Amino acid sequence: MSLHRLMKAKRLVLPRSGFYVILDPQHRAAGTLPPEWFIHPLMNDMARPYYVGLLSAAQLHGAAHHRPQEFQVVIPRRATRPVQAGNVLIRFHGKGPFDHSQTQEIKTPTGILNASTPETTAWDLVRYLKAAGGMENVATVLSELAEKLDGRKLRNTLKQHGEVLVAQRLGYLLDKLGRRKLSDSLVDLVKKPTLRPLDPTAPLAGASESRKWSLLINAQVEPEA
């Protein structure tokens, strides 16, 4: 049977030229396998270092309140065009260089994948608020992800990444979630910071001030139950 006929019969999907995913009967209705099953060989085929990140990583760590609408993959430097695999959109997010300390291997039914550690996931969610669904969604995901966070590792991750503003916002959110042991590990990273808004998308009118985190609290953050 030709490749075209196999694809029409939903027995193959072509996420990228020359890269085929074979569908078993169980997954033909969805038009693809779960992206976790083939992302590692796909990225090897693209010759790109990567990790599954943001909301997709949170889901792997058991912390996604809702299943993400797209599969989020982080790559060094500039993002590349998204990949459509059946009903699944794989979206790539560009970031500065990263190393193995920010990632971990997770076993899948077909092998492994690289995912951000819980601590790097927390940093990414706060740093890339728009991609993570906004401040309210980030707070909701953090409320579940916090169970997996280690204070020492979190502090080291934020020191490695830099960007004091992320430490300010993440520390405040962890305080709001009642995770003082985690937030206290970040306090000394916030030294003489610029007073910045908690939510960059919200107006500043009527904002209160958090002296501890040097933030203008311009949004009421209520994690979804």
PDB file of C-alpha atoms in Angstrom:
ATOM      1  CA  MET A   1       0.000   0.000   0.000  1.00  0.00           C
ATOM      2  CA  SER A   2       1.356   3.460  -0.896  1.00  0.00           C
ATOM      3  CA  LEU A   3       2.285   6.013   1.760  1.00  0.00           C
ATOM      4  CA  HIS A   4      -0.571   8.229   0.579  1.00  0.00           C
ATOM      5  CA  ARG A   5      -3.084   5.439   1.066  1.00  0.00           C
ATOM      6  CA  LEU A   6      -1.652   4.548   4.459  1.00  0.00           C
ATOM      7  CA  MET A   7      -2.021   8.169   5.563  1.00  0.00           C
ATOM      8  CA  LYS A   8      -5.546   8.376   4.167  1.00  0.00           C
ATOM      9  CA  ALA A   9      -6.420   5.205   6.054  1.00  0.00           C
ATOM     10  CA  LYS A  10      -4.990   6.819   9.228  1.00  0.00           C
ATOM     11  CA  ARG A  11      -2.316   4.192   9.569  1.00  0.00           C
ATOM     12  CA  LEU A  12       0.509   6.715   9.206  1.00  0.00           C
ATOM     13  CA  VAL A  13       0.940  10.368  10.119  1.00  0.00           C
ATOM     14  CA  LEU A  14       3.628  12.666   8.730  1.00  0.00           C
ATOM     15  CA  PRO A  15       4.587  15.368  11.281  1.00  0.00           C
ATOM     16  CA  ARG A  16       7.650  16.322   9.232  1.00  0.00           C
ATOM     17  CA  SER A  17       8.919  15.499   5.779  1.00  0.00           C
ATOM     18  CA  GLY A  18      10.600  12.109   5.899  1.00  0.00           C
ATOM     19  CA  PHE A  19       9.456  11.350   9.458  1.00  0.00           C
ATOM     20  CA  TYR A  20       6.533   8.957   9.782  1.00  0.00           C
ATOM     21  CA  VAL A  21       4.586   7.855  12.840  1.00  0.00           C
ATOM     22  CA  ILE A  22       2.870   4.476  12.581  1.00  0.00           C
ATOM     23  CA  LEU A  23      -0.576   4.451  14.184  1.00  0.00           C
ATOM     24  CA  ASP A  24      -1.939   1.418  15.969  1.00  0.00           C
ATOM     25  CA  PRO A  25      -5.721   0.801  15.768  1.00  0.00           C
ATOM     26  CA  GLN A  26      -6.207   2.278  19.250  1.00  0.00           C
ATOM     27  CA  HIS A  27      -5.003   5.727  18.135  1.00  0.00           C
ATOM     28  CA  ARG A  28      -6.306   5.984  14.580  1.00  0.00           C
ATOM     29  CA  ALA A  29      -9.400   7.916  15.614  1.00  0.00           C
ATOM     30  CA  ALA A  30      -7.171  10.609  17.147  1.00  0.00           C
ATOM     31  CA  GLY A  31      -5.065  10.706  13.988  1.00  0.00           C
ATOM     32  CA  THR A  32      -1.782  10.423  15.885  1.00  0.00           C
ATOM     33  CA  LEU A  33      -0.010   8.802  18.789  1.00  0.00           C
ATOM     34  CA  PRO A  34       0.380  10.767  22.024  1.00  0.00           C
ATOM     35  CA  PRO A  35       3.213  13.215  21.270  1.00  0.00           C
ATOM     36  CA  GLU A  36       5.115  11.965  24.315  1.00  0.00           C
ATOM     37  CA  TRP A  37       5.598   8.704  22.429  1.00  0.00           C
ATOM     38  CA  PHE A  38       7.443  10.149  19.445  1.00  0.00           C
ATOM     39  CA  ILE A  39       8.826  13.557  20.442  1.00  0.00           C
ATOM     40  CA  HIS A  40      12.310  12.185  21.238  1.00  0.00           C
ATOM     41  CA  PRO A  41      12.909  10.531  17.838  1.00  0.00           C
ATOM     42  CA  LEU A  42      11.297  13.540  16.128  1.00  0.00           C
ATOM     43  CA  MET A  43      13.742  15.933  17.785  1.00  0.00           C
ATOM     44  CA  ASN A  44      16.630  13.596  16.980  1.00  0.00           C
ATOM     45  CA  ASP A  45      15.483  13.690  13.356  1.00  0.00           C
ATOM     46  CA  MET A  46      15.482  17.500  13.519  1.00  0.00           C
ATOM     47  CA  ALA A  47      18.935  17.415  15.180  1.00  0.00           C
ATOM     48  CA  ARG A  48      17.736  19.836  17.867  1.00  0.00           C
ATOM     49  CA  PRO A  49      18.320  19.684  21.623  1.00  0.00           C
ATOM     50  CA  TYR A  50      14.998  20.065  23.395  1.00  0.00           C
ATOM     51  CA  TYR A  51      12.891  19.448  26.426  1.00  0.00           C
ATOM     52  CA  VAL A  52       9.165  19.100  26.888  1.00  0.00           C
ATOM     53  CA  GLY A  53       8.304  22.227  28.854  1.00  0.00           C
ATOM     54  CA  LEU A  54       5.742  24.630  30.253  1.00  0.00           C
ATOM     55  CA  LEU A  55       2.228  23.198  30.615  1.00  0.00           C
ATOM     56  CA  SER A  56       3.165  19.937  28.897  1.00  0.00           C
ATOM     57  CA  ALA A  57       5.964  19.374  31.420  1.00  0.00           C
ATOM     58  CA  ALA A  58       3.619  20.301  34.255  1.00  0.00           C
ATOM     59  CA  GLN A  59       1.241  17.616  33.028  1.00  0.00           C
ATOM     60  CA  LEU A  60       4.058  15.058  33.014  1.00  0.00           C
ATOM     61  CA  HIS A  61       4.765  16.030  36.631  1.00  0.00           C
ATOM     62  CA  GLY A  62       1.088  15.549  37.504  1.00  0.00           C
ATOM     63  CA  ALA A  63       0.348  19.255  37.806  1.00  0.00           C
ATOM     64  CA  ALA A  64      -1.705  20.269  34.750  1.00  0.00           C
ATOM     65  CA  HIS A  65      -5.198  21.231  35.888  1.00  0.00           C
ATOM     66  CA  HIS A  66      -6.462  20.842  32.326  1.00  0.00           C
ATOM     67  CA  ARG A  67      -4.829  19.012  29.451  1.00  0.00           C
ATOM     68  CA  PRO A  68      -2.886  21.613  27.402  1.00  0.00           C
ATOM     69  CA  GLN A  69      -4.366  22.385  23.996  1.00  0.00           C
ATOM     70  CA  GLU A  70      -0.936  22.052  22.395  1.00  0.00           C
ATOM     71  CA  PHE A  71       2.213  20.111  23.140  1.00  0.00           C
ATOM     72  CA  GLN A  72       4.904  22.562  24.245  1.00  0.00           C
ATOM     73  CA  VAL A  73       8.568  21.941  23.508  1.00  0.00           C
ATOM     74  CA  VAL A  74      11.451  24.241  24.479  1.00  0.00           C
ATOM     75  CA  ILE A  75      14.497  24.570  22.217  1.00  0.00           C
ATOM     76  CA  PRO A  76      17.615  26.795  22.376  1.00  0.00           C
ATOM     77  CA  ARG A  77      17.575  30.167  20.690  1.00  0.00           C
ATOM     78  CA  ARG A  78      14.819  31.051  18.266  1.00  0.00           C
ATOM     79  CA  ALA A  79      11.603  29.104  18.016  1.00  0.00           C
ATOM     80  CA  THR A  80      10.815  27.189  14.867  1.00  0.00           C
ATOM     81  CA  ARG A  81       7.527  26.613  13.100  1.00  0.00           C
ATOM     82  CA  PRO A  82       5.016  24.384  14.873  1.00  0.00           C
ATOM     83  CA  VAL A  83       4.470  20.818  13.742  1.00  0.00           C
ATOM     84  CA  GLN A  84       1.011  19.374  13.140  1.00  0.00           C
ATOM     85  CA  ALA A  85       0.722  15.649  13.866  1.00  0.00           C
ATOM     86  CA  GLY A  86      -2.847  14.553  13.267  1.00  0.00           C
ATOM     87  CA  ASN A  87      -4.965  16.361  15.840  1.00  0.00           C
ATOM     88  CA  VAL A  88      -1.953  17.437  17.903  1.00  0.00           C
ATOM     89  CA  LEU A  89      -0.079  20.727  17.473  1.00  0.00           C
ATOM     90  CA  ILE A  90       3.524  20.649  18.668  1.00  0.00           C
ATOM     91  CA  ARG A  91       4.626  24.218  19.373  1.00  0.00           C
ATOM     92  CA  PHE A  92       8.269  25.159  19.868  1.00  0.00           C
ATOM     93  CA  HIS A  93       9.342  27.903  22.269  1.00  0.00           C
ATOM     94  CA  GLY A  94      12.778  29.479  21.986  1.00  0.00           C
ATOM     95  CA  LYS A  95      14.925  29.984  25.083  1.00  0.00           C
ATOM     96  CA  GLY A  96      18.539  30.703  25.877  1.00  0.00           C
ATOM     97  CA  PRO A  97      21.037  27.842  26.085  1.00  0.00           C
ATOM     98  CA  PHE A  98      20.202  25.170  28.640  1.00  0.00           C
ATOM     99  CA  ASP A  99      22.038  22.146  30.004  1.00  0.00           C
ATOM    100  CA  HIS A 100      21.191  18.752  31.444  1.00  0.00           C
ATOM    101  CA  SER A 101      20.797  20.150  34.969  1.00  0.00           C
ATOM    102  CA  GLN A 102      17.523  21.721  33.824  1.00  0.00           C
ATOM    103  CA  THR A 103      16.098  18.510  32.386  1.00  0.00           C
ATOM    104  CA  GLN A 104      15.310  14.945  33.306  1.00  0.00           C
ATOM    105  CA  GLU A 105      14.561  11.811  31.335  1.00  0.00           C
ATOM    106  CA  ILE A 106      11.047  10.406  31.624  1.00  0.00           C
ATOM    107  CA  LYS A 107      10.148   6.936  30.432  1.00  0.00           C
ATOM    108  CA  THR A 108       7.375   6.549  27.878  1.00  0.00           C
ATOM    109  CA  PRO A 109       5.724   3.446  26.369  1.00  0.00           C
ATOM    110  CA  THR A 110       8.075   3.794  23.383  1.00  0.00           C
ATOM    111  CA  GLY A 111      11.313   4.886  25.071  1.00  0.00           C
ATOM    112  CA  ILE A 112      12.183   8.181  26.759  1.00  0.00           C
ATOM    113  CA  LEU A 113      11.737  11.916  26.433  1.00  0.00           C
ATOM    114  CA  ASN A 114      13.534  14.924  27.884  1.00  0.00           C
ATOM    115  CA  ALA A 115      11.415  17.120  30.134  1.00  0.00           C
ATOM    116  CA  SER A 116      12.160  20.131  32.290  1.00  0.00           C
ATOM    117  CA  THR A 117      12.656  19.378  35.968  1.00  0.00           C
ATOM    118  CA  PRO A 118       9.834  20.543  38.257  1.00  0.00           C
ATOM    119  CA  GLU A 119      11.977  23.525  39.257  1.00  0.00           C
ATOM    120  CA  THR A 120      12.776  24.556  35.684  1.00  0.00           C
ATOM    121  CA  THR A 121       9.111  24.058  34.832  1.00  0.00           C
ATOM    122  CA  ALA A 122       8.166  26.535  37.574  1.00  0.00           C
ATOM    123  CA  TRP A 123      10.689  29.081  36.248  1.00  0.00           C
ATOM    124  CA  ASP A 124       9.459  28.695  32.666  1.00  0.00           C
ATOM    125  CA  LEU A 125       5.798  29.038  33.635  1.00  0.00           C
ATOM    126  CA  VAL A 126       6.429  32.357  35.370  1.00  0.00           C
ATOM    127  CA  ARG A 127       8.897  33.620  32.755  1.00  0.00           C
ATOM    128  CA  TYR A 128       6.661  32.802  29.795  1.00  0.00           C
ATOM    129  CA  LEU A 129       3.308  33.767  31.254  1.00  0.00           C
ATOM    130  CA  LYS A 130       1.501  34.154  27.951  1.00  0.00           C
ATOM    131  CA  ALA A 131       2.486  30.692  26.719  1.00  0.00           C
ATOM    132  CA  ALA A 132       1.459  29.300  30.108  1.00  0.00           C
ATOM    133  CA  GLY A 133      -2.059  30.720  29.918  1.00  0.00           C
ATOM    134  CA  GLY A 134      -1.641  33.827  32.075  1.00  0.00           C
ATOM    135  CA  MET A 135      -1.035  34.549  35.739  1.00  0.00           C
ATOM    136  CA  GLU A 136      -4.182  32.862  37.047  1.00  0.00           C
ATOM    137  CA  ASN A 137      -3.474  29.625  35.203  1.00  0.00           C
ATOM    138  CA  VAL A 138       0.151  29.658  36.321  1.00  0.00           C
ATOM    139  CA  ALA A 139      -0.955  30.005  39.945  1.00  0.00           C
ATOM    140  CA  THR A 140      -3.331  27.063  39.504  1.00  0.00           C
ATOM    141  CA  VAL A 141      -0.625  24.860  38.011  1.00  0.00           C
ATOM    142  CA  LEU A 142       1.903  25.922  40.667  1.00  0.00           C
ATOM    143  CA  SER A 143      -0.550  24.956  43.404  1.00  0.00           C
ATOM    144  CA  GLU A 144      -0.177  21.354  42.201  1.00  0.00           C
ATOM    145  CA  LEU A 145       3.438  21.492  41.027  1.00  0.00           C
ATOM    146  CA  ALA A 146       4.604  22.779  44.428  1.00  0.00           C
ATOM    147  CA  GLU A 147       4.359  19.235  45.800  1.00  0.00           C
ATOM    148  CA  LYS A 148       7.250  18.266  43.517  1.00  0.00           C
ATOM    149  CA  LEU A 149       9.464  21.310  44.168  1.00  0.00           C
ATOM    150  CA  ASP A 150      12.590  21.207  46.292  1.00  0.00           C
ATOM    151  CA  GLY A 151      13.575  24.533  47.865  1.00  0.00           C
ATOM    152  CA  ARG A 152      17.330  24.113  47.374  1.00  0.00           C
ATOM    153  CA  LYS A 153      16.937  22.970  43.775  1.00  0.00           C
ATOM    154  CA  LEU A 154      14.486  25.787  43.089  1.00  0.00           C
ATOM    155  CA  ARG A 155      16.904  28.385  44.425  1.00  0.00           C
ATOM    156  CA  ASN A 156      19.764  26.953  42.362  1.00  0.00           C
ATOM    157  CA  THR A 157      17.588  26.909  39.250  1.00  0.00           C
ATOM    158  CA  LEU A 158      16.665  30.565  39.644  1.00  0.00           C
ATOM    159  CA  LYS A 159      20.290  31.531  40.315  1.00  0.00           C
ATOM    160  CA  GLN A 160      21.332  29.705  37.173  1.00  0.00           C
ATOM    161  CA  HIS A 161      18.693  31.399  35.036  1.00  0.00           C
ATOM    162  CA  GLY A 162      19.081  34.866  36.526  1.00  0.00           C
ATOM    163  CA  GLU A 163      16.213  37.305  35.886  1.00  0.00           C
ATOM    164  CA  VAL A 164      15.338  38.641  39.321  1.00  0.00           C
ATOM    165  CA  LEU A 165      11.818  39.472  38.154  1.00  0.00           C
ATOM    166  CA  VAL A 166      11.008  35.763  37.843  1.00  0.00           C
ATOM    167  CA  ALA A 167      12.169  35.222  41.437  1.00  0.00           C
ATOM    168  CA  GLN A 168       9.983  38.136  42.556  1.00  0.00           C
ATOM    169  CA  ARG A 169       6.841  36.820  40.863  1.00  0.00           C
ATOM    170  CA  LEU A 170       7.425  33.170  41.703  1.00  0.00           C
ATOM    171  CA  GLY A 171       8.201  33.987  45.325  1.00  0.00           C
ATOM    172  CA  TYR A 172       5.015  36.015  45.653  1.00  0.00           C
ATOM    173  CA  LEU A 173       2.897  33.270  44.085  1.00  0.00           C
ATOM    174  CA  LEU A 174       4.378  30.620  46.368  1.00  0.00           C
ATOM    175  CA  ASP A 175       3.608  32.847  49.366  1.00  0.00           C
ATOM    176  CA  LYS A 176       0.016  33.184  48.156  1.00  0.00           C
ATOM    177  CA  LEU A 177      -0.202  29.405  47.885  1.00  0.00           C
ATOM    178  CA  GLY A 178       1.018  28.975  51.455  1.00  0.00           C
ATOM    179  CA  ARG A 179       4.355  27.486  50.383  1.00  0.00           C
ATOM    180  CA  ARG A 180       6.559  29.581  52.649  1.00  0.00           C
ATOM    181  CA  LYS A 181       9.412  27.072  52.838  1.00  0.00           C
ATOM    182  CA  LEU A 182       9.750  27.274  49.075  1.00  0.00           C
ATOM    183  CA  SER A 183       9.326  31.037  48.827  1.00  0.00           C
ATOM    184  CA  ASP A 184      11.782  31.673  51.678  1.00  0.00           C
ATOM    185  CA  SER A 185      14.472  29.932  49.630  1.00  0.00           C
ATOM    186  CA  LEU A 186      14.141  32.716  47.046  1.00  0.00           C
ATOM    187  CA  VAL A 187      14.084  35.805  49.267  1.00  0.00           C
ATOM    188  CA  ASP A 188      17.823  36.463  49.178  1.00  0.00           C
ATOM    189  CA  LEU A 189      17.765  36.385  45.364  1.00  0.00           C
ATOM    190  CA  VAL A 190      15.623  39.517  45.415  1.00  0.00           C
ATOM    191  CA  LYS A 191      18.112  42.232  46.373  1.00  0.00           C
ATOM    192  CA  LYS A 192      17.454  45.863  45.472  1.00  0.00           C
ATOM    193  CA  PRO A 193      15.136  44.918  42.622  1.00  0.00           C
ATOM    194  CA  THR A 194      13.181  47.352  40.527  1.00  0.00           C
ATOM    195  CA  LEU A 195       9.551  47.722  41.568  1.00  0.00           C
ATOM    196  CA  ARG A 196       7.662  45.806  38.884  1.00  0.00           C
ATOM    197  CA  PRO A 197       4.047  44.721  38.313  1.00  0.00           C
ATOM    198  CA  LEU A 198       2.991  41.231  39.322  1.00  0.00           C
ATOM    199  CA  ASP A 199       0.955  40.813  36.136  1.00  0.00           C
ATOM    200  CA  PRO A 200       2.467  42.532  33.079  1.00  0.00           C
ATOM    201  CA  THR A 201      -0.883  42.409  31.261  1.00  0.00           C
ATOM    202  CA  ALA A 202      -2.993  44.083  33.967  1.00  0.00           C
ATOM    203  CA  PRO A 203      -3.413  47.840  34.624  1.00  0.00           C
ATOM    204  CA  LEU A 204      -1.509  49.445  37.483  1.00  0.00           C
ATOM    205  CA  ALA A 205      -4.356  51.602  38.775  1.00  0.00           C
ATOM    206  CA  GLY A 206      -5.146  50.755  42.388  1.00  0.00           C
ATOM    207  CA  ALA A 207      -2.223  48.349  42.758  1.00  0.00           C
ATOM    208  CA  SER A 208      -0.906  47.668  46.252  1.00  0.00           C
ATOM    209  CA  GLU A 209       2.741  47.020  47.017  1.00  0.00           C
ATOM    210  CA  SER A 210       4.510  43.919  48.285  1.00  0.00           C
ATOM    211  CA  ARG A 211       7.665  45.178  49.971  1.00  0.00           C
ATOM    212  CA  LYS A 212       8.958  41.651  50.504  1.00  0.00           C
ATOM    213  CA  TRP A 213       8.957  40.937  46.768  1.00  0.00           C
ATOM    214  CA  SER A 214       9.155  44.533  45.503  1.00  0.00           C
ATOM    215  CA  LEU A 215       6.057  44.020  43.368  1.00  0.00           C
ATOM    216  CA  LEU A 216       3.046  46.105  42.487  1.00  0.00           C
ATOM    217  CA  ILE A 217       0.137  43.740  43.138  1.00  0.00           C
ATOM    218  CA  ASN A 218      -2.082  44.685  40.216  1.00  0.00           C
ATOM    219  CA  ALA A 219      -4.006  41.410  39.987  1.00  0.00           C
ATOM    220  CA  GLN A 220      -5.907  39.207  42.405  1.00  0.00           C
ATOM    221  CA  VAL A 221      -4.549  35.719  41.889  1.00  0.00           C
ATOM    222  CA  GLU A 222      -6.983  32.975  42.830  1.00  0.00           C
ATOM    223  CA  PRO A 223      -5.940  29.462  41.781  1.00  0.00           C
ATOM    224  CA  GLU A 224      -8.734  27.420  40.247  1.00  0.00           C
ATOM    225  CA  ALA A 225     -10.056  24.768  42.613  1.00  0.00           C
TER     226      ALA A 225
END
